[in-house]
Amino acid sequence: MKRYIYTAVILCLTVATSCKKGFLDQVPDDRLTLDQTFTTRATAEKFLNNVYSSVPDEFGQRNPAGESNAGMWTGGSDEAEFLWSFVQSNSMNLGNWDSNSGFVSGYWNNFYKSIRSASFFMANIDKVNQDITPAIITQYKAEARALRAIYYFYLVRLYGPVVILGENVIEPDAPADSFRLPRNTFDECISYITTELQAAAADLPVVPVNDNNYGRITKGIAMAFRAQALLLNASPLYNGNSDLSSLQNKDGKQLLSSTFDASKWKKASDAYKEYLAQFGSTYSLYKESNADPALAAYLSCRNVFLVQWNSEVIFARPGSSIGPRQYEMTPYHSGFNSDSRASGALGATQVQVDAFFMANGKSIDDASSGYVTSGYTDYKPVGAPEARSTYNQWVNREPRFYVNITYDNSIWLNVNNGLITTRLYNTGNSGKKTGGGDYCPTGYVVRKAMGLGKWDENNRPVILYRLANVYLDYAEALNESTPGDPDILRYLNLIRERAGIPQYGSAGLSAPGDQAAMRLAIRKERRVELCFENVRFFDTRRWKIAEQTDNGPITGLNIGADLPDFLQVVPFETRVFNKRHYLFPIPSKDVNSDNLLVQNPGW
């Protein structure tokens, strides 16, 4: 049998701040036959690297799925909008997608292919008899086992209940229609994922064994996905959702329970509590010191994405589309050096801009927040080199606002060629009329994870999960399972403390008074801390609120006008989201070829 196995080419990582290199950087771009693959350690590692290649490249969102499983979750949420019509999240936002859409089958096929590859690797790695030890074989099996479970997690959060192949060894490049199986229940899927991750974790290192192994699956990564799976299972979309009661296999087997189970929240909160107890000395919130507390907070929240493999990073992909993402986040800047001139085509929505707190830690709709809706102030925001005339709605906001948002008349991050002031109104240096095909569609350019130098770089990993996620996940699960537990406020306040805003329960800012108020506070904090990190898309779905957040008019500034009319808040799009959109459809080709596979409701 001579079947060619192609290994993925991952962009090399050039580390500016550290000598650490990612494991995926070691992937070669040659090919080998299957009967050669499990002969030596080197060839077996090439196969395992191929399994790793399905870890999503979440910055490459213009063309979702594809070989790198790029996401579509930033522009596909109520946080942001991509300018260009070819970006497929724009079609999703308008409801122009179905079971025949390329990205629908792309994710399904990619993850299942890698699941099969992982099983195939686990079944064959013992054949290797050159340059390998039993300990390495055990570790590599555990990595493949964890990756397989992680890919199932990615599947279930998109499609709901899926087909669990178990230990069935199917050749990696076998066509999807060569096997016919029904879908497992959602509970069965979560049980499989969490059990497999627990088993894999037992044989994984706590941290990468050396600097060339960053990006490899560790014990902390496996257990983090275990907790996330339990959180997903406890969430309203899957826990007592009668809207999905019609989802049954053809033999009548119910795939989702319509009965709420409070114990699922307890299992999730326990998993996060155990995680923090086990890995409390492994990970820590990234913090920088400065005599100015606000600047320390700004630098901490900004540089957690710029300092590679720092103490907060749990899971990251070494090879990423950071260059294209930074092209989307760098405004057009007509007349300036090409290092600081790009498109600014990824815009933040007005509702996301409004979500950021004031410097006093209060929401802008709080009458005591000090939020001013009109006029200008000569203002030097935290992190900026000097003051600029600033619209009062953007004055005295919390440090994370200035980390995440480029607004009109703000100073650009790259100061290597002098100070550049970004003007986003119609005829400004980055406005609609000036940019032509490259301008910001909302009047606010996304800034998160933007580097400080030229935009055209491809040497930085993309963070997929960090300790701040764990803290907020735990606070949410604990508030649902054990309202009033002091850990809820503790971990919520740890995030706020690092962000440089007053903590709940401090002078002038009372703690949320009951479970509902705490739930709202946690959701607000998630929205700010984790914005533009591909979290919001899944949060609004698992909370079952996307019919409100992702449906109807979405607003930004009046980009077709100059000042002062530019500052008017206007709809730029009317989005479509109804009940069927909570789950991706199963690809029509697979439903048609597998007579045991049922489609999701509404599709």
XYZ file of C-alpha atoms in Angstrom:
603
model
C 0.000 0.000 0.000
C 1.645 3.239 -1.127
C -0.521 6.134 -0.159
C 1.133 9.536 0.020
C 0.923 11.416 3.285
C 1.392 15.174 2.886
C 2.619 17.191 5.809
C 1.366 20.702 6.413
C 3.602 23.670 5.895
C 3.391 26.025 8.867
C 4.967 29.447 8.705
C 8.247 29.640 10.591
C 8.323 31.536 13.834
C 10.984 34.202 14.243
C 11.025 35.107 17.897
C 11.906 38.694 18.729
C 11.487 38.535 22.491
C 12.458 34.960 23.270
C 14.523 32.049 22.026
C 11.559 29.712 22.372
C 10.358 28.033 19.195
C 7.017 26.413 18.536
C 6.691 22.706 17.880
C 4.762 23.292 14.665
C 7.733 25.210 13.305
C 9.456 21.868 12.893
C 7.014 20.654 10.223
C 8.852 19.838 6.966
C 7.242 20.226 3.559
C 8.177 16.904 2.033
C 6.054 13.813 1.533
C 6.444 10.157 2.353
C 4.573 6.934 1.675
C 2.498 5.247 4.328
C 4.749 2.178 4.532
C 7.668 4.499 5.348
C 5.815 6.541 7.923
C 6.059 4.241 10.926
C 9.637 3.117 10.380
C 11.610 5.775 12.241
C 10.873 8.351 14.877
C 11.476 11.151 12.391
C 8.914 9.884 9.880
C 6.346 9.125 12.575
C 6.769 12.647 13.913
C 5.972 14.001 10.462
C 2.657 12.188 10.602
C 1.925 13.534 14.085
C 2.791 17.040 12.901
C 0.148 16.588 10.235
C -2.413 15.830 12.951
C -1.408 19.071 14.669
C -1.980 21.064 11.494
C -5.746 21.172 12.124
C -5.293 23.340 15.209
C -7.197 26.443 14.026
C -5.377 29.496 12.733
C -7.874 31.932 14.203
C -6.342 35.070 12.697
C -6.882 33.971 9.100
C -10.604 34.715 9.001
C -11.059 36.025 5.494
C -11.392 32.498 4.098
C -12.722 30.288 6.891
C -12.027 26.568 7.263
C -9.556 25.788 4.487
C -6.356 23.903 5.231
C -5.672 25.841 8.441
C -9.214 25.726 9.860
C -9.299 29.519 9.987
C -12.182 30.870 12.006
C -15.016 33.231 11.136
C -15.907 34.131 14.682
C -14.766 37.756 15.029
C -16.639 39.272 12.096
C -19.373 36.685 12.651
C -20.191 38.024 16.119
C -21.713 41.317 17.252
C -18.194 42.557 18.078
C -16.989 43.363 14.593
C -17.478 43.604 10.852
C -15.170 42.916 7.921
C -15.342 45.409 5.073
C -14.873 43.075 2.135
C -17.865 41.188 0.754
C -15.795 38.069 0.013
C -15.200 37.495 3.737
C -17.639 34.698 4.430
C -18.669 35.856 7.895
C -20.482 38.648 6.042
C -22.618 36.064 4.257
C -23.261 34.351 7.578
C -24.352 37.628 9.149
C -26.944 38.134 6.410
C -28.247 34.566 6.659
C -26.881 33.693 3.212
C -25.515 30.261 4.064
C -26.758 26.696 4.321
C -25.671 23.053 4.424
C -23.955 23.420 1.034
C -21.729 26.324 2.085
C -18.037 25.590 1.753
C -17.097 26.447 5.321
C -19.860 24.192 6.669
C -18.312 21.135 5.043
C -14.781 22.503 5.522
C -14.748 22.358 9.304
C -16.599 19.040 9.345
C -14.253 17.349 6.898
C -11.050 18.859 8.296
C -11.703 17.894 11.893
C -12.891 14.398 11.043
C -9.898 13.803 8.822
C -7.575 14.772 11.666
C -9.579 12.678 14.126
C -9.067 9.672 11.862
C -5.397 10.544 11.474
C -4.966 10.691 15.246
C -6.542 7.259 15.677
C -4.419 5.883 12.853
C -1.289 7.283 14.467
C -2.164 5.786 17.852
C -2.729 2.381 16.246
C 0.581 2.393 14.381
C 3.164 4.287 16.439
C 4.181 1.094 18.271
C 5.608 -0.194 14.980
C 8.418 2.357 15.119
C 11.617 0.654 16.215
C 14.307 3.215 15.456
C 15.465 6.174 17.560
C 12.497 6.120 19.897
C 11.870 5.136 23.499
C 8.738 3.682 25.110
C 8.327 6.939 27.034
C 8.256 8.980 23.825
C 5.755 6.579 22.249
C 3.528 6.967 25.307
C 3.749 10.759 25.145
C 3.054 10.884 21.410
C 0.024 8.635 21.819
C -1.258 10.956 24.530
C -0.772 13.990 22.287
C -2.724 12.314 19.489
C -5.447 11.231 21.929
C -5.805 14.761 23.286
C -5.842 16.296 19.801
C -8.547 13.860 18.751
C -10.709 14.903 21.717
C -10.004 18.605 21.102
C -11.151 18.257 17.491
C -14.352 16.610 18.699
C -14.843 19.595 21.018
C -14.492 21.950 18.064
C -17.065 19.871 16.192
C -19.696 19.756 18.941
C -19.590 23.480 19.647
C -20.461 24.036 15.969
C -22.726 21.135 15.031
C -24.063 19.901 18.389
C -24.196 16.097 18.720
C -21.830 14.437 16.238
C -20.676 10.952 15.299
C -18.108 9.531 17.695
C -15.846 7.118 15.814
C -14.285 5.811 19.013
C -11.344 3.517 18.422
C -12.412 2.618 14.897
C -9.269 3.024 12.798
C -10.206 4.545 9.473
C -7.486 5.535 7.046
C -6.927 9.299 7.238
C -7.746 10.002 3.622
C -10.712 7.628 3.365
C -13.749 9.491 1.974
C -16.315 10.539 4.557
C -19.030 8.536 2.823
C -17.078 5.273 3.199
C -18.559 4.710 6.665
C -22.119 5.095 7.907
C -22.892 5.778 11.533
C -25.629 7.634 13.445
C -24.972 10.652 15.641
C -24.225 10.148 19.314
C -26.131 12.082 21.967
C -24.628 15.336 23.152
C -24.048 13.859 26.604
C -22.234 10.901 25.021
C -20.050 13.291 23.030
C -19.109 15.313 26.105
C -18.472 12.159 28.120
C -16.148 10.829 25.412
C -14.289 14.134 25.070
C -13.757 14.621 28.794
C -12.812 10.986 29.437
C -10.281 10.983 26.605
C -8.737 14.249 27.724
C -8.414 12.989 31.289
C -6.736 9.803 30.054
C -4.385 11.707 27.744
C -3.417 14.174 30.474
C -2.002 11.374 32.624
C 0.765 10.826 30.058
C 1.465 14.434 29.076
C 4.110 16.799 30.480
C 2.940 19.721 32.590
C 5.002 22.140 30.469
C 6.863 21.741 27.157
C 9.955 19.630 27.699
C 12.191 22.193 25.963
C 12.036 25.462 24.057
C 11.511 23.699 20.726
C 8.220 22.184 21.879
C 5.995 25.198 22.387
C 2.680 24.442 20.714
C 2.689 20.769 21.707
C -0.188 19.486 23.796
C 0.543 19.533 27.517
C -1.348 18.382 30.571
C -2.615 21.922 31.130
C -4.002 22.174 27.600
C -5.798 18.843 27.805
C -7.407 19.627 31.143
C -8.404 23.118 29.991
C -10.367 21.622 27.102
C -11.945 19.123 29.493
C -13.280 21.991 31.594
C -14.468 23.881 28.505
C -16.394 20.843 27.317
C -18.175 20.604 30.674
C -18.976 24.330 30.574
C -20.467 23.932 27.099
C -22.551 20.980 28.271
C -23.956 22.998 31.179
C -24.848 26.055 29.097
C -28.455 26.937 28.158
C -28.136 25.909 24.502
C -27.553 22.289 25.512
C -28.957 22.121 29.029
C -32.756 22.043 29.032
C -33.278 23.593 25.589
C -36.712 22.507 24.360
C -36.094 24.156 20.966
C -33.870 21.175 20.085
C -36.251 18.494 21.339
C -36.947 17.394 17.755
C -33.318 16.394 17.211
C -33.532 12.600 17.148
C -31.836 9.786 15.281
C -33.944 7.839 12.823
C -34.479 5.133 15.439
C -36.038 7.735 17.758
C -33.006 8.179 20.015
C -33.108 11.644 21.583
C -29.838 13.479 20.931
C -30.358 16.354 23.371
C -32.241 16.320 26.645
C -34.873 19.022 27.106
C -34.628 18.699 30.887
C -32.415 21.143 32.751
C -29.744 19.432 34.867
C -28.238 21.683 37.533
C -25.531 19.120 38.273
C -23.896 19.927 34.931
C -22.987 23.376 36.223
C -21.524 21.802 39.353
C -19.406 19.421 37.276
C -18.114 22.367 35.258
C -17.290 24.539 38.266
C -15.588 21.592 39.991
C -13.473 20.990 36.892
C -12.274 24.597 36.848
C -11.632 24.597 40.593
C -9.515 21.448 40.222
C -7.727 23.025 37.280
C -6.747 26.100 39.262
C -5.602 23.948 42.163
C -3.501 21.731 39.876
C -2.003 24.422 37.643
C -1.895 27.406 39.984
C 1.888 27.456 39.842
C 2.079 26.695 36.110
C 0.171 29.698 34.761
C -0.334 33.254 36.010
C -1.938 36.428 34.727
C 0.609 38.350 32.684
C 1.490 41.620 34.406
C 3.922 44.435 33.800
C 5.117 46.931 36.394
C 5.084 50.693 36.115
C 4.954 53.593 38.549
C 1.723 54.650 36.820
C -0.888 51.940 37.665
C -2.997 52.789 34.613
C 0.014 52.415 32.316
C 0.947 49.136 34.010
C -2.565 47.866 33.292
C -2.417 49.071 29.694
C 0.935 47.408 29.070
C -0.191 44.192 30.738
C -3.373 43.922 28.684
C -1.585 44.880 25.460
C 1.592 42.864 25.803
C -0.006 39.612 26.882
C -0.525 39.181 23.122
C 2.911 40.456 22.097
C 5.235 38.647 24.523
C 5.333 35.144 23.140
C 4.620 32.080 25.267
C 4.246 34.196 28.405
C 2.962 32.879 31.738
C -0.717 33.374 30.864
C -0.719 31.394 27.623
C -2.240 27.938 27.937
C -2.823 27.085 24.270
C -1.466 28.844 21.190
C -0.805 28.058 17.538
C 2.796 28.870 16.534
C 2.139 29.391 12.824
C -0.533 32.055 12.355
C -1.880 34.609 9.899
C -0.715 37.521 12.014
C 0.394 39.461 8.915
C -3.040 39.444 7.247
C -4.746 40.225 10.577
C -2.449 43.196 11.147
C -3.217 44.389 7.607
C -6.876 44.423 8.665
C -6.085 46.325 11.882
C -3.695 48.928 10.421
C -5.638 51.931 9.036
C -5.145 53.150 5.485
C -3.055 56.159 6.579
C -2.810 57.803 3.176
C 0.529 59.472 2.580
C 2.429 57.588 5.251
C 5.095 54.865 5.168
C 3.906 51.427 4.017
C 4.917 49.919 7.367
C 1.994 51.817 8.902
C -0.335 51.874 5.907
C -2.795 49.049 5.234
C -6.601 48.683 5.193
C -8.195 49.041 8.631
C -10.910 46.805 7.213
C -11.789 45.037 10.472
C -14.116 47.379 12.332
C -15.488 47.192 15.866
C -19.226 47.703 16.241
C -20.702 50.517 18.283
C -22.192 48.075 20.774
C -18.735 46.610 21.392
C -17.196 50.063 21.820
C -19.939 50.920 24.295
C -19.234 47.738 26.273
C -15.916 49.002 27.620
C -16.074 50.452 31.111
C -15.114 53.927 32.203
C -11.834 54.398 34.092
C -13.829 54.242 37.335
C -14.943 50.713 36.473
C -18.562 51.593 35.754
C -20.570 50.913 32.617
C -21.336 53.941 30.464
C -25.073 53.560 31.134
C -24.467 54.063 34.866
C -25.549 57.624 35.708
C -22.563 57.958 38.063
C -19.981 56.770 35.519
C -19.040 60.248 34.281
C -19.687 59.307 30.636
C -20.095 62.382 28.429
C -21.900 62.037 25.111
C -20.827 65.186 23.280
C -18.003 67.659 22.893
C -14.224 67.340 22.819
C -11.381 67.338 25.337
C -7.645 67.721 24.784
C -6.818 64.299 26.176
C -3.796 62.017 26.497
C -5.077 58.446 26.802
C -3.067 55.857 28.677
C -0.301 54.475 26.457
C -0.297 57.402 24.016
C 2.814 59.610 23.579
C 0.899 62.900 23.675
C -2.551 64.439 23.851
C -5.002 64.873 20.992
C -8.414 66.512 20.750
C -10.686 63.595 21.635
C -14.440 63.101 21.345
C -15.698 62.940 24.920
C -17.287 59.521 24.469
C -13.735 58.161 24.211
C -12.278 60.113 27.131
C -11.583 58.538 30.536
C -12.320 55.024 29.377
C -10.628 52.025 30.967
C -7.141 50.935 29.743
C -8.573 48.008 27.750
C -10.492 50.443 25.562
C -7.230 52.019 24.384
C -5.621 48.580 23.952
C -8.437 47.329 21.752
C -9.851 50.236 19.745
C -8.388 52.671 17.196
C -10.736 55.681 17.059
C -10.692 58.928 15.113
C -7.799 61.294 15.957
C -5.952 58.678 18.020
C -2.196 58.150 17.605
C -1.083 55.027 15.757
C 0.989 52.383 17.572
C 3.956 52.355 15.191
C 5.930 55.512 16.010
C 9.162 54.424 14.285
C 8.646 56.974 11.514
C 7.083 59.686 13.626
C 3.609 60.130 15.080
C 0.687 59.232 12.843
C -2.782 60.487 13.712
C -5.543 58.238 12.380
C -8.466 60.096 10.800
C -11.443 57.852 10.057
C -14.085 60.292 8.775
C -14.941 60.140 5.065
C -12.118 62.300 3.650
C -9.653 61.656 6.483
C -6.383 59.834 5.844
C -8.101 56.510 6.592
C -11.655 57.370 5.579
C -14.025 55.720 3.144
C -13.492 58.168 0.288
C -9.732 58.242 0.774
C -9.219 54.491 1.053
C -11.433 53.418 -1.815
C -11.456 49.651 -1.328
C -9.674 49.781 2.030
C -11.355 51.563 4.913
C -13.001 50.822 8.231
C -16.663 49.801 7.834
C -17.695 50.988 11.322
C -15.542 54.004 12.175
C -13.638 52.065 14.854
C -10.718 49.804 13.891
C -10.005 46.683 15.941
C -6.568 46.997 17.587
C -6.187 43.946 19.846
C -2.927 41.983 19.368
C -1.588 44.624 16.970
C 2.210 44.793 17.004
C 4.199 47.962 17.562
C 6.206 47.863 14.330
C 5.380 47.192 10.699
C 2.132 45.365 10.057
C 3.638 42.831 7.638
C 4.952 40.134 9.938
C 4.272 36.425 10.219
C 6.298 35.398 13.214
C 3.945 35.510 16.176
C 1.707 32.736 17.543
C -2.023 33.242 17.995
C -3.331 32.659 21.517
C -6.283 30.278 21.538
C -6.846 29.999 25.290
C -5.312 31.811 28.249
C -5.652 31.960 32.002
C -8.071 34.913 31.879
C -10.498 32.581 30.050
C -10.172 30.071 32.882
C -10.906 32.696 35.548
C -14.005 33.947 33.751
C -15.198 30.453 32.841
C -14.856 29.406 36.478
C -16.673 32.483 37.769
C -19.552 31.821 35.372
C -19.863 28.124 36.201
C -19.597 28.765 39.939
C -22.237 31.511 39.846
C -24.632 29.068 38.186
C -23.840 26.137 40.480
C -23.118 27.824 43.810
C -24.255 31.457 43.802
C -22.641 33.500 46.534
C -19.427 31.481 46.644
C -16.618 33.971 47.398
C -14.483 32.554 44.566
C -16.886 34.142 42.049
C -16.032 37.672 43.097
C -12.393 36.771 43.707
C -11.695 35.611 40.167
C -13.840 38.289 38.547
C -11.907 40.911 40.499
C -8.530 39.419 39.561
C -9.374 40.242 35.946
C -10.470 43.775 36.829
C -7.404 44.347 38.997
C -5.062 43.456 36.139
C -7.143 45.680 33.837
C -6.532 48.655 36.133
C -10.144 49.359 37.088
C -11.787 49.302 40.536
C -12.833 45.936 41.840
C -16.416 45.080 42.747
C -16.928 45.619 46.458
C -14.425 48.488 46.621
C -15.324 52.042 47.620
C -17.825 53.478 45.179
C -18.447 50.209 43.336
C -20.722 47.771 45.110
C -20.561 44.049 44.415
C -23.386 42.520 42.356
C -26.184 41.752 44.790
C -27.580 38.449 43.578
C -27.054 35.637 41.072
C -28.705 37.487 38.186
C -26.686 40.656 38.801
C -23.491 38.626 39.067
C -24.323 36.791 35.836
C -24.653 40.147 34.085
C -21.372 41.386 35.569
C -19.541 38.240 34.456
C -20.939 38.512 30.941
C -19.951 42.160 30.720
C -16.420 41.320 31.851
C -16.120 38.480 29.333
C -17.246 40.804 26.588
C -14.482 43.296 27.376
C -11.587 41.079 28.486
C -12.001 38.475 25.744
C -13.153 40.710 22.902
C -11.864 39.875 19.415
C -10.495 36.533 20.702
C -13.145 34.381 19.016
C -15.056 33.869 22.266
C -18.100 36.124 21.904
C -19.449 34.200 18.879
C -19.716 31.030 20.936
C -20.810 32.770 24.147
C -23.937 34.296 22.611
C -24.851 30.916 21.153
C -24.286 28.768 24.216
C -26.125 31.376 26.342
C -28.925 31.256 23.747
C -29.094 35.034 23.340
C -27.847 35.344 19.749
C -31.410 35.906 18.485
C -31.161 39.251 20.289
C -27.457 40.121 19.916
C -26.868 38.941 16.350
C -30.200 39.793 14.763
C -31.396 43.140 13.402
C -29.599 46.457 12.856
C -25.906 46.639 13.790
C -24.463 50.118 14.180
C -21.257 52.074 13.813
C -20.329 55.643 12.977
C -21.450 57.498 9.859
C -18.359 56.689 7.784
C -19.729 58.305 4.591
C -19.636 61.737 6.200
C -17.036 64.181 7.445
C -17.058 65.714 10.893
C -19.286 66.418 12.732
C -21.828 64.138 10.986
C -19.271 61.290 11.062
C -19.988 60.953 14.801
C -23.632 60.012 14.265
C -24.379 56.389 15.163
C -26.082 54.709 12.212
C -26.916 51.136 11.139
C -24.467 49.673 8.661
C -26.125 46.273 8.328
C -29.254 44.348 9.246
C -28.194 40.913 10.386
C -30.216 37.723 10.296
C -30.164 35.163 13.091
C -32.970 32.758 13.919
C -33.262 29.532 15.911
C -31.745 27.285 13.290
C -28.530 29.300 13.303
C -27.564 28.204 16.809
C -26.130 25.047 15.255
C -24.297 24.643 11.980
C -26.076 22.264 9.605
C -24.484 18.911 8.904
C -23.020 19.139 5.372
C -25.649 18.067 2.880
C -23.243 15.697 1.113
C -22.727 13.738 4.324
C -26.420 13.623 5.185
C -27.182 12.417 1.677
C -24.504 9.709 1.720
C -25.161 8.409 5.247
C -28.726 7.212 5.684
C -28.248 7.087 9.465
C -27.154 10.717 9.778
C -29.922 13.187 10.633
C -29.846 16.920 9.905
C -30.030 19.656 12.530
C -33.450 21.323 13.046
C -34.418 23.997 10.553
C -31.885 23.015 7.901
